[in-house]
Every structure is written in C-alpha cells, then in structure tokens.
Amino acid sequence: MTSTKSLHLTEPMNPDAFTDAQQRIAAAYSPESLKSLGTDLVERLSQHMAELQQREHSVLNWNSPEENLPIARETLNSHAEHAKESLAERFQKLVDVAIRRGHNLHHPRYIGHQVPASIPIAGLFDAMGAITNQVMAIYEMGPWVTSVERALIERWGAEIGLTPGTFDGLVTHGGSLANLTALLTARNTVFPKSWQRGFTDGNASPVLVAHADSHYCVTRSAGMLGLGTENCLKAKLDPLRRIDPQALDEQLAQLRKDNRPILAVSAAACATPIGAFDQLNDIADVCRRHDVWMHVDAAHGGAVSMSKRHRHLISGLERSDSFICDAHKMMFVSALCAFVFYREKAYRYAAFQQDAPYLFDPSTPGMAEIDSGMSTVECTKRAAVYGLWGTWSLFGEQLFADLVDVTFEMTQILYRKLEAAEDFVPLHQPQANIQVFRYVPSASYGLNEAEVGELNRQIRWKLIESGKFYIVQTHLDGQAALRTTLMNPLTTEDDLNELLAEVRSSAATQLKEKE
Ligand SMILES: *Cc1c(COP(=O)(O)O)cnc(C)c1O
C-alpha cells in the first residue's frame, strides 16, 4: 500500500496569485459579459443572415489552407497582442473573422453538399444547450434533454409508421455513427456471441449486403464491426440506381445456399449519388423470405415522412428492423442530430449487450430504460436534439413538410430547365432534391468524353472560386459531372437561371482560352 504521505503535493499557491487567477476566472464567467457579447452576436448574425438573403457576399469564402492557417494561429494570440482592446472589441473581431472566412450555407446560391441552410432559430436552442452544458448519459445529468429526446423518438417514429409502444430508438452524433450503431445491434442480435467472442470461432465472417451506392460509412462499419470491408457485398442496382429486388432475392438465396452467414441487408432511402430511393416494401419482402435483418440508411430521406406529397417514397421503412435518419439533413437543423430507430424495443439494449437494463444503476430500477448511455457509443453526449425540439415545438410538422416540398419542387424545376436546354444534360430524373448534370457544349467544339469531364471540373472550380455559387463535382458511371443538392429553401428559380448562365459563360471563357 502506498501511503498518502509519499505523494508529493505541490506547494500552496501564493495568495495573490490565487486571487488573480480567481479574478480572471470570474471575468470569463461574467453574466454581464455573456449578456453584452451575446446580444452583439445575435445582432451580427441577424444582420449577416439578412445580407445573405439579399445574395450579398460570396457563397464560399475561398481561401487556401496556407492562407487560413496562419491567421487561425494568430487569433489564438488575440488576448495578448490586442490586450489594449476591450473584451467586446476582441469578441467582435473573432466573430467577424469566423463569418468572413466561413462557408455561407445560408446564401441561396449554396446548392452543394447535403448539409442544409439550417433554420437559424434552431441554433438558438443549440446555444442554450451549449451554454448551460446539458449533457446526457444518465437521466439525472440531463433530465429535460433526455425527456425531449424520448418524446421526439416517439413522435417521429410514429410519424414514419412504427407502432407506438413497440419500437425504440436513440439519438447520436451523426449518420455515420448511427449506421454503425444500428449495424452493431444487428450483429449482436443475429450473432449473439459475437460481442464477447468476435468471429474467431473458425466460421466464415458474415457478409453485409449493401446498396451498391451506399455511403462510405456503411463499408466502414463492416470494417469496424470485424467483418472486413471485403465482406461488404454490393447489392445489384436497377437502371434507376435502386436495389433490384429480384437480384437481391437471388443473391440472398445463393448466400444461404453457400452457408454464408448474413449480417444484414443495408438499403438506402435515399442513396447519395442521385438521391434514389429503394423500393422498401419489395426489399422487406425479400429480407423476410430469407430471414435477414433489414437496415435502411434513411439519413437524407427520412424527413419525407413529414410530407404528404413525398412520404410514399419511404413506404415500407417501418418494416425494416433498423433504420437511421439525420435531422441535420432534411429536417434542416444544425449539425449533428441523427436518429436510430429499432422496430423492436428490445433491440435498443442489444448494441452493447446490456441485457439487464438496471445494470447502470441497480438502486434505481427502471431509470436505465431512459438513460441514453445504455444505447449509444457516446458516454457524454451533447444536447443534440435541442434544435429539432425547439423548431418542432415552435413551428410544428408543417414547417418540415414545407421544407421538403419546396426543395424537392425546386429540384424538379431545375431538372426541367436542364432538359430543355440544348447544352445541358441531366443525368437522371430527381426523386429528391439532388440533381446531377453535365454541361456539354455544342458539337462544333469536338470535345471527347474526357475533355467534357475536364471542362465540367474546371467550370465547377471557377464557379466556387468566384464565390457566386457553391456546387460539387461527382462521377457517375465513370463520367465527371456536376452535382447540386437544393439544401436551401430560399433558393429561387432566378438563382437557378443564373446558375445555368454562369456555367455557360464560364465554359465559354475556358473554351476560348483553349483556342
Ligand atoms: C449524410 C449521409 C450519411 C452520413 O451522415 P453524417 O451525419 O454525415 O455522418 C450517411 N448516409 C447517407 C445516405 C447520407 O446522406
């Protein structure tokens, strides 16, 4: 036994130094400063949002890492070098630099990745969670946020079509972690010994059969779950890039015949490349026939449950064993807020094989059923649902329906424009708010396939560098193409006309330079 006497305790602090430290701390914790800086911040953000809605400023403030990094390093010295300036002045400078060098997702001409122009007011609720540091793991650490999370799981799950009282779910930090958690639950349920023993019993590793266009996190999950990424098999797609149910039926039959253990089928609603929704009822039939766990990655598309016009796209989702939905995609709240849903309540405890719910705190049986840490990778977890909770409570389901309807509609409008134009080729019909297309100049330029691809890459680069629009580039069936996701409900038809005009003029400049 080591006696406490053998510990070397530091000398007592000099009383003056101690008081100085306490005073510096008090300044950082000052409620008055919170108020004045907070008021200033909200005013600045409100002004910034108003300017963006007027289409002022660049969409992406493009600066290379070589330019940004030294400035970022320098800001860490603001307190010392500019000590002559007041706290308020230094705060304003920091807010300013973050706004000026950040990405303006709220610019109506941001139509790039699947990250939304989030509902600004949702951020106020997030700020509340952050400032009061509401965290979860066990109920008593975050009683209100835990309750709100449970209420949202119940409500959204029922909205999607799960039977109240029979299902369960959890909230985690993003879709990637949500897919991993759900597939871990599938693994532990389908192979009950794998949690303790892994797959070392000499049996072949199970396979995961996933939509061929799955998000990369699904393959990663196969790696992390000990299957090996090579055991993540692709499910064949139909010409609309949806899982072909007939081919899936044959694939599962063959795997069963070969005695290959099957972890799950992972379908997509929708898959990211073009936003294709799998036909979930057909896939559910196939999975049931072969007694295979059905998982659906509905990170992007789960929100269509809110829309009368589009909810048919996820019909059958309620029949899957597990699925995930990102609220920070099409529910338009700030990142991160991802939901995992389980058709059966009991699955919630399978992820980490805590089959005795009272395990967490034997003195309060029943509490563990609500403790979030029982079912999540995280121990401490931020109040991820506050933005969604606040928005839902203030505006109701109608707002979420409107956001889906308007952004999906605007994508149809873009599709029709592309189709009508002689020099644009839409590469698919949009089911969601994702549109992939190419600019293909008239034959007189005689460009080959690779040159058209290069031209499109250059167009996109010039476009984002100019700050006028933000779109992304992609490859579809080996072709380089442009990709837009209409993630800002304030984008108008005029913006889209302007996009086509900008692409044309950028292409013309580049083709001229080549001549
Ligand atoms: C966005 C997305 C993911 C990843 O989710 P994150 O929240 O970014 O981790 C996974 N799958 C699909 C279909 C997505 O759209």
Coordinates of N, CA, C and O in Angstrom, one line a residue, residues 301-424:
G301 N -33.3 10.8 -46.5 CA -34.7 10.8 -46.9 C -35.7 10.6 -45.8 O -36.9 10.7 -46.1
G302 N -35.3 10.3 -44.6 CA -36.2 10.0 -43.6 C -37.3 11.1 -43.3 O -38.4 10.9 -43.0
A303 N -36.8 12.4 -43.6 CA -37.7 13.5 -43.4 C -38.9 13.6 -44.3 O -39.8 14.3 -44.0
V304 N -38.9 12.8 -45.4 CA -40.1 12.9 -46.3 C -41.3 12.3 -45.6 O -42.4 12.5 -46.0
S305 N -41.1 11.7 -44.4 CA -42.2 11.2 -43.6 C -43.2 12.4 -43.3 O -44.4 12.2 -43.0
M306 N -42.6 13.6 -43.3 CA -43.4 14.8 -42.9 C -44.3 15.3 -44.1 O -45.2 16.1 -43.9
S307 N -43.9 14.9 -45.3 CA -44.6 15.4 -46.5 C -45.6 14.5 -47.1 O -45.3 13.4 -47.4
K308 N -46.9 15.0 -47.2 CA -47.9 14.2 -47.8 C -47.6 13.9 -49.2 O -47.9 12.8 -49.7
R309 N -46.9 14.8 -49.9 CA -46.6 14.6 -51.3 C -45.5 13.5 -51.5 O -45.5 12.9 -52.5
H310 N -44.6 13.4 -50.6 CA -43.4 12.6 -50.8 C -43.3 11.4 -49.9 O -42.4 10.6 -50.1
R311 N -44.2 11.2 -48.9 CA -43.9 10.2 -47.9 C -44.0 8.8 -48.5 O -43.5 7.8 -48.0
H312 N -44.7 8.7 -49.7 CA -44.7 7.4 -50.4 C -43.3 6.8 -50.7 O -43.1 5.6 -50.8
L313 N -42.4 7.7 -50.8 CA -41.0 7.3 -51.1 C -40.4 6.4 -50.1 O -39.5 5.6 -50.4
I314 N -40.9 6.5 -48.8 CA -40.3 5.7 -47.8 C -41.3 4.6 -47.3 O -41.2 4.1 -46.2
S315 N -42.3 4.4 -48.1 CA -43.3 3.4 -47.7 C -42.6 2.0 -47.5 O -41.8 1.6 -48.4
G316 N -42.7 1.4 -46.4 CA -42.0 0.1 -46.1 C -40.9 0.3 -45.2 O -40.3 -0.7 -44.6
L317 N -40.5 1.6 -44.9 CA -39.4 1.8 -44.0 C -39.7 1.3 -42.6 O -38.9 0.7 -41.9
E318 N -41.0 1.3 -42.3 CA -41.5 0.9 -41.0 C -41.3 -0.6 -40.8 O -41.4 -1.2 -39.7
R319 N -41.1 -1.3 -41.9 CA -41.0 -2.8 -41.8 C -39.5 -3.2 -41.6 O -39.2 -4.4 -41.4
S320 N -38.6 -2.3 -41.7 CA -37.2 -2.7 -41.5 C -36.9 -2.9 -40.0 O -37.6 -2.4 -39.2
D321 N -35.9 -3.6 -39.7 CA -35.5 -3.9 -38.3 C -34.8 -2.7 -37.7 O -35.0 -2.4 -36.5
S322 N -34.1 -2.0 -38.5 CA -33.4 -0.8 -38.0 C -33.3 0.2 -39.2 O -33.2 -0.2 -40.3
F323 N -33.3 1.5 -38.9 CA -33.0 2.5 -39.9 C -32.6 3.7 -39.2 O -32.7 3.9 -38.0
I324 N -31.9 4.6 -40.0 CA -31.4 5.9 -39.4 C -31.9 7.1 -40.2 O -32.2 7.0 -41.4
C325 N -32.1 8.2 -39.5 CA -32.5 9.5 -40.1 C -31.6 10.6 -39.5 O -31.5 10.7 -38.3
D326 N -31.1 11.4 -40.4 CA -30.4 12.6 -39.9 C -31.3 13.8 -39.9 O -31.8 14.2 -40.9
A327 N -31.5 14.3 -38.7 CA -32.3 15.6 -38.6 C -31.5 16.8 -39.2 O -32.1 17.8 -39.6
H328 N -30.2 16.6 -39.2 CA -29.3 17.7 -39.7 C -29.2 17.7 -41.2 O -28.3 18.3 -41.8
K329 N -30.0 16.9 -41.9 CA -30.1 16.9 -43.3 C -31.4 17.6 -43.6 O -31.6 18.8 -43.5
M330 N -32.5 16.8 -43.9 CA -33.7 17.4 -44.5 C -34.7 17.8 -43.4 O -35.8 18.2 -43.8
M331 N -34.3 17.8 -42.1 CA -35.2 18.5 -41.1 C -34.6 19.8 -40.9 O -35.1 20.6 -40.0
F332 N -33.5 20.1 -41.6 CA -32.9 21.5 -41.6 C -32.6 22.1 -40.2 O -32.8 23.3 -40.0
V333 N -32.0 21.2 -39.3 CA -31.5 21.7 -38.1 C -30.0 21.6 -38.1 O -29.4 20.9 -39.0
S334 N -29.3 22.4 -37.3 CA -27.8 22.4 -37.3 C -27.3 21.1 -36.9 O -27.9 20.3 -36.1
A335 N -26.1 20.8 -37.4 CA -25.4 19.5 -37.1 C -25.0 19.5 -35.7 O -24.7 20.5 -35.1
L336 N -24.9 18.3 -35.1 CA -25.3 17.0 -35.6 C -26.5 16.5 -34.8 O -26.5 16.6 -33.6
C337 N -27.4 15.8 -35.5 CA -28.6 15.2 -34.8 C -29.1 14.1 -35.6 O -29.9 14.3 -36.5
A338 N -28.7 12.9 -35.2 CA -29.0 11.7 -36.0 C -29.8 10.7 -35.2 O -29.5 10.5 -34.0
F339 N -30.8 10.1 -35.8 CA -31.7 9.2 -35.1 C -31.5 7.8 -35.6 O -31.3 7.5 -36.8
V340 N -31.4 6.8 -34.6 CA -31.5 5.4 -35.0 C -32.9 4.9 -34.5 O -33.3 5.2 -33.4
F341 N -33.6 4.2 -35.3 CA -34.9 3.6 -34.9 C -34.8 2.1 -35.0 O -34.2 1.5 -35.9
Y342 N -35.3 1.4 -34.0 CA -35.5 0.0 -34.0 C -36.9 -0.4 -34.0 O -37.7 0.1 -33.2
R343 N -37.3 -1.4 -34.9 CA -38.7 -1.8 -35.0 C -39.1 -2.5 -33.7 O -40.2 -2.3 -33.2
E344 N -38.2 -3.2 -33.0 CA -38.5 -3.9 -31.8 C -37.8 -3.1 -30.6 O -36.5 -2.9 -30.7
K345 N -38.5 -2.8 -29.6 CA -38.0 -2.2 -28.4 C -36.7 -2.8 -27.9 O -35.8 -2.1 -27.5
A346 N -36.7 -4.1 -27.8 CA -35.7 -4.8 -27.1 C -34.3 -4.6 -27.8 O -33.3 -4.7 -27.1
Y347 N -34.3 -4.3 -29.1 CA -33.0 -4.1 -29.8 C -32.2 -3.0 -29.2 O -31.0 -3.0 -29.3
R348 N -32.8 -2.1 -28.5 CA -32.1 -0.9 -28.0 C -31.0 -1.3 -27.1 O -30.0 -0.7 -27.0
Y349 N -31.2 -2.5 -26.4 CA -30.1 -2.9 -25.5 C -29.1 -3.8 -26.1 O -28.2 -4.3 -25.4
A350 N -29.4 -4.2 -27.4 CA -28.5 -5.2 -28.0 C -27.2 -4.7 -28.4 O -26.2 -5.4 -28.5
A351 N -27.1 -3.4 -28.7 CA -25.9 -2.8 -29.3 C -24.7 -3.1 -28.4 O -23.6 -3.5 -28.9
F352 N -24.9 -2.9 -27.1 CA -23.8 -3.1 -26.2 C -24.0 -4.3 -25.2 O -23.4 -4.4 -24.2
Q353 N -25.0 -5.1 -25.6 CA -25.4 -6.3 -24.9 C -25.6 -6.1 -23.4 O -25.1 -6.9 -22.6
Q354 N -26.2 -5.0 -23.1 CA -26.5 -4.8 -21.7 C -28.0 -5.3 -21.5 O -28.9 -4.6 -21.6
D355 N -28.1 -6.6 -21.3 CA -29.4 -7.2 -21.3 C -30.2 -7.0 -20.0 O -31.3 -7.2 -19.9
A356 N -29.5 -6.5 -19.0 CA -30.1 -6.1 -17.8 C -30.2 -4.6 -17.7 O -29.2 -3.9 -17.3
P357 N -31.3 -4.0 -18.0 CA -31.4 -2.6 -18.1 C -31.1 -1.9 -16.7 O -30.7 -0.7 -16.7
Y358 N -31.3 -2.6 -15.6 CA -31.0 -2.0 -14.3 C -29.5 -1.9 -14.0 O -29.1 -1.4 -13.1
L359 N -28.7 -2.5 -15.0 CA -27.3 -2.5 -14.8 C -26.6 -1.2 -14.5 O -25.8 -1.1 -13.6
F360 N -27.1 -0.2 -15.2 CA -26.5 1.1 -15.0 C -26.5 1.6 -13.6 O -25.6 2.1 -13.0
D361 N -27.7 1.5 -12.9 CA -27.8 1.9 -11.6 C -28.8 1.0 -10.9 O -30.0 1.2 -10.9
P362 N -28.3 -0.1 -10.2 CA -29.2 -1.1 -9.6 C -30.1 -0.5 -8.6 O -31.2 -1.0 -8.3
S363 N -29.7 0.7 -8.0 CA -30.5 1.3 -7.0 C -31.8 2.0 -7.5 O -32.7 2.3 -6.8
T364 N -31.8 2.3 -8.8 CA -33.0 2.9 -9.4 C -33.5 2.1 -10.6 O -33.3 2.5 -11.7
P365 N -34.0 0.9 -10.3 CA -34.5 0.1 -11.4 C -35.5 0.9 -12.3 O -36.3 1.7 -11.7
G366 N -35.5 0.7 -13.6 CA -36.4 1.4 -14.5 C -35.8 2.7 -15.0 O -36.0 3.1 -16.2
M367 N -34.8 3.3 -14.3 CA -34.2 4.5 -14.8 C -33.4 4.2 -16.0 O -33.3 5.0 -17.0
A368 N -32.7 3.1 -16.0 CA -31.8 2.8 -17.1 C -32.5 2.7 -18.4 O -31.9 2.9 -19.5
E369 N -33.8 2.5 -18.4 CA -34.5 2.4 -19.7 C -34.5 3.7 -20.4 O -34.7 3.8 -21.6
I370 N -34.3 4.7 -19.6 CA -34.3 6.1 -20.2 C -32.9 6.7 -20.3 O -32.7 7.6 -21.0
D371 N -31.9 6.1 -19.7 CA -30.5 6.5 -19.7 C -30.0 6.4 -21.1 O -30.0 5.3 -21.7
S372 N -29.6 7.5 -21.7 CA -29.2 7.4 -23.1 C -27.9 6.6 -23.3 O -27.7 6.0 -24.3
G373 N -27.0 6.6 -22.3 CA -25.7 6.0 -22.5 C -25.8 4.5 -22.6 O -24.9 3.8 -23.1
M374 N -27.0 3.9 -22.3 CA -27.2 2.4 -22.5 C -27.1 2.0 -23.9 O -26.8 0.9 -24.2
S375 N -27.5 2.9 -24.8 CA -27.7 2.5 -26.2 C -26.8 3.3 -27.2 O -26.9 3.1 -28.4
T376 N -26.0 4.2 -26.7 CA -25.1 5.0 -27.6 C -23.6 4.7 -27.4 O -23.2 4.3 -26.3
V377 N -22.9 5.0 -28.5 CA -21.4 4.9 -28.4 C -20.9 5.9 -27.4 O -20.0 5.6 -26.6
E378 N -21.5 7.1 -27.4 CA -21.1 8.1 -26.5 C -21.4 7.8 -25.1 O -22.5 7.2 -24.8
C379 N -20.6 8.4 -24.2 CA -21.0 8.4 -22.8 C -21.5 9.9 -22.6 O -22.7 10.1 -22.7
T380 N -20.7 10.9 -22.5 CA -21.2 12.2 -22.5 C -21.7 12.5 -23.9 O -21.0 12.2 -24.9
K381 N -22.9 13.0 -24.0 CA -23.4 13.3 -25.3 C -24.1 14.7 -25.2 O -24.8 15.0 -24.3
R382 N -23.8 15.6 -26.2 CA -24.4 16.9 -26.1 C -25.9 16.9 -26.3 O -26.4 15.9 -26.8
A383 N -26.5 18.0 -26.0 CA -28.0 18.1 -26.2 C -28.3 18.2 -27.7 O -28.8 19.2 -28.1
A384 N -28.0 17.1 -28.4 CA -28.1 17.1 -29.9 C -29.5 17.4 -30.4 O -29.7 17.9 -31.5
V385 N -30.5 17.2 -29.6 CA -31.9 17.3 -30.1 C -32.5 18.7 -29.8 O -33.6 19.0 -30.3
Y386 N -31.8 19.6 -29.1 CA -32.4 20.8 -28.8 C -32.9 21.7 -30.0 O -34.0 22.2 -29.9
G387 N -32.1 21.7 -31.0 CA -32.5 22.5 -32.2 C -33.8 21.9 -32.8 O -34.7 22.6 -33.1
L388 N -33.8 20.6 -32.9 CA -35.0 20.0 -33.5 C -36.2 20.1 -32.6 O -37.3 20.4 -33.0
W389 N -36.0 19.9 -31.3 CA -37.1 20.0 -30.3 C -37.7 21.4 -30.4 O -38.9 21.6 -30.5
G390 N -36.8 22.5 -30.4 CA -37.3 23.8 -30.3 C -38.1 24.2 -31.6 O -39.2 24.8 -31.6
T391 N -37.5 23.8 -32.7 CA -38.1 24.1 -34.0 C -39.5 23.4 -34.2 O -40.5 24.0 -34.6
W392 N -39.5 22.1 -33.8 CA -40.7 21.3 -33.9 C -41.8 21.9 -33.0 O -42.9 22.1 -33.4
S393 N -41.4 22.3 -31.8 CA -42.4 22.8 -30.9 C -42.9 24.2 -31.3 O -44.1 24.5 -31.1
L394 N -42.0 25.0 -31.9 CA -42.5 26.3 -32.3 C -43.3 26.3 -33.6 O -44.2 27.1 -33.8
F395 N -42.9 25.5 -34.6 CA -43.5 25.6 -35.9 C -44.3 24.4 -36.3 O -45.0 24.4 -37.3
G396 N -44.1 23.3 -35.7 CA -44.9 22.1 -36.0 C -44.4 21.3 -37.2 O -43.5 21.8 -37.9
E397 N -45.1 20.2 -37.5 CA -44.7 19.3 -38.6 C -44.8 20.1 -39.9 O -44.1 19.7 -40.9
Q398 N -45.7 21.0 -40.0 CA -45.9 21.7 -41.3 C -44.7 22.3 -41.9 O -44.4 22.2 -43.1
L399 N -43.8 22.9 -41.0 CA -42.6 23.5 -41.5 C -41.7 22.5 -42.1 O -41.1 22.7 -43.2
F400 N -41.6 21.3 -41.5 CA -40.7 20.3 -42.1 C -41.3 19.8 -43.4 O -40.5 19.5 -44.4
A401 N -42.6 19.7 -43.5 CA -43.2 19.3 -44.7 C -42.9 20.3 -45.8 O -42.6 20.0 -47.0
D402 N -43.1 21.6 -45.4 CA -42.8 22.7 -46.4 C -41.4 22.7 -46.9 O -41.1 22.9 -48.1
L403 N -40.5 22.4 -46.0 CA -39.0 22.4 -46.4 C -38.8 21.3 -47.4 O -38.1 21.5 -48.4
V404 N -39.3 20.1 -47.2 CA -39.2 19.0 -48.1 C -39.9 19.4 -49.4 O -39.3 19.2 -50.5
D405 N -41.1 19.8 -49.3 CA -41.9 20.1 -50.6 C -41.2 21.1 -51.4 O -41.1 21.0 -52.7
V406 N -40.8 22.2 -50.8 CA -40.2 23.3 -51.6 C -38.9 22.9 -52.2 O -38.6 23.2 -53.4
T407 N -38.0 22.3 -51.5 CA -36.7 21.9 -52.0 C -36.8 20.8 -53.1 O -36.1 20.9 -54.1
F408 N -37.7 19.9 -52.9 CA -37.9 18.8 -53.9 C -38.5 19.5 -55.2 O -38.1 19.1 -56.3
E409 N -39.5 20.4 -55.0 CA -40.1 21.0 -56.2 C -39.1 21.8 -57.0 O -39.1 21.8 -58.2
M410 N -38.3 22.6 -56.2 CA -37.3 23.4 -56.9 C -36.3 22.5 -57.7 O -35.8 22.9 -58.8
T411 N -36.1 21.3 -57.2 CA -35.2 20.4 -58.0 C -35.8 19.9 -59.3 O -35.2 19.8 -60.3
Q412 N -37.2 19.7 -59.2 CA -37.9 19.3 -60.4 C -37.8 20.5 -61.4 O -37.7 20.3 -62.6
I413 N -37.9 21.7 -60.9 CA -37.8 22.9 -61.8 C -36.4 22.9 -62.5 O -36.3 23.1 -63.7
L414 N -35.4 22.7 -61.7 CA -34.1 22.7 -62.2 C -33.9 21.6 -63.3 O -33.4 21.8 -64.4
Y415 N -34.5 20.4 -63.0 CA -34.4 19.3 -63.9 C -35.0 19.7 -65.3 O -34.5 19.4 -66.3
R416 N -36.2 20.3 -65.2 CA -36.9 20.7 -66.5 C -36.1 21.7 -67.2 O -36.0 21.7 -68.5
K417 N -35.5 22.6 -66.5 CA -34.6 23.6 -67.2 C -33.4 22.9 -67.9 O -33.1 23.3 -69.1
L418 N -32.8 22.0 -67.2 CA -31.7 21.3 -67.8 C -32.1 20.5 -69.0 O -31.4 20.4 -70.0
E419 N -33.2 19.9 -68.9 CA -33.7 19.1 -70.0 C -34.1 19.9 -71.2 O -33.8 19.5 -72.4
A420 N -34.6 21.1 -71.0 CA -35.0 22.0 -72.1 C -33.8 22.6 -72.7 O -33.8 23.0 -73.9
A421 N -32.7 22.7 -72.0 CA -31.5 23.4 -72.6 C -30.7 22.5 -73.5 O -30.6 21.3 -73.2
E422 N -30.2 23.0 -74.6 CA -29.5 22.2 -75.5 C -28.1 21.8 -75.1 O -27.6 20.8 -75.5
D423 N -27.5 22.6 -74.2 CA -26.2 22.4 -73.8 C -26.0 21.8 -72.4 O -24.9 21.8 -71.9
F424 N -27.1 21.4 -71.8 CA -27.1 20.7 -70.5 C -27.7 19.3 -70.6 O -28.7 19.1 -71.3

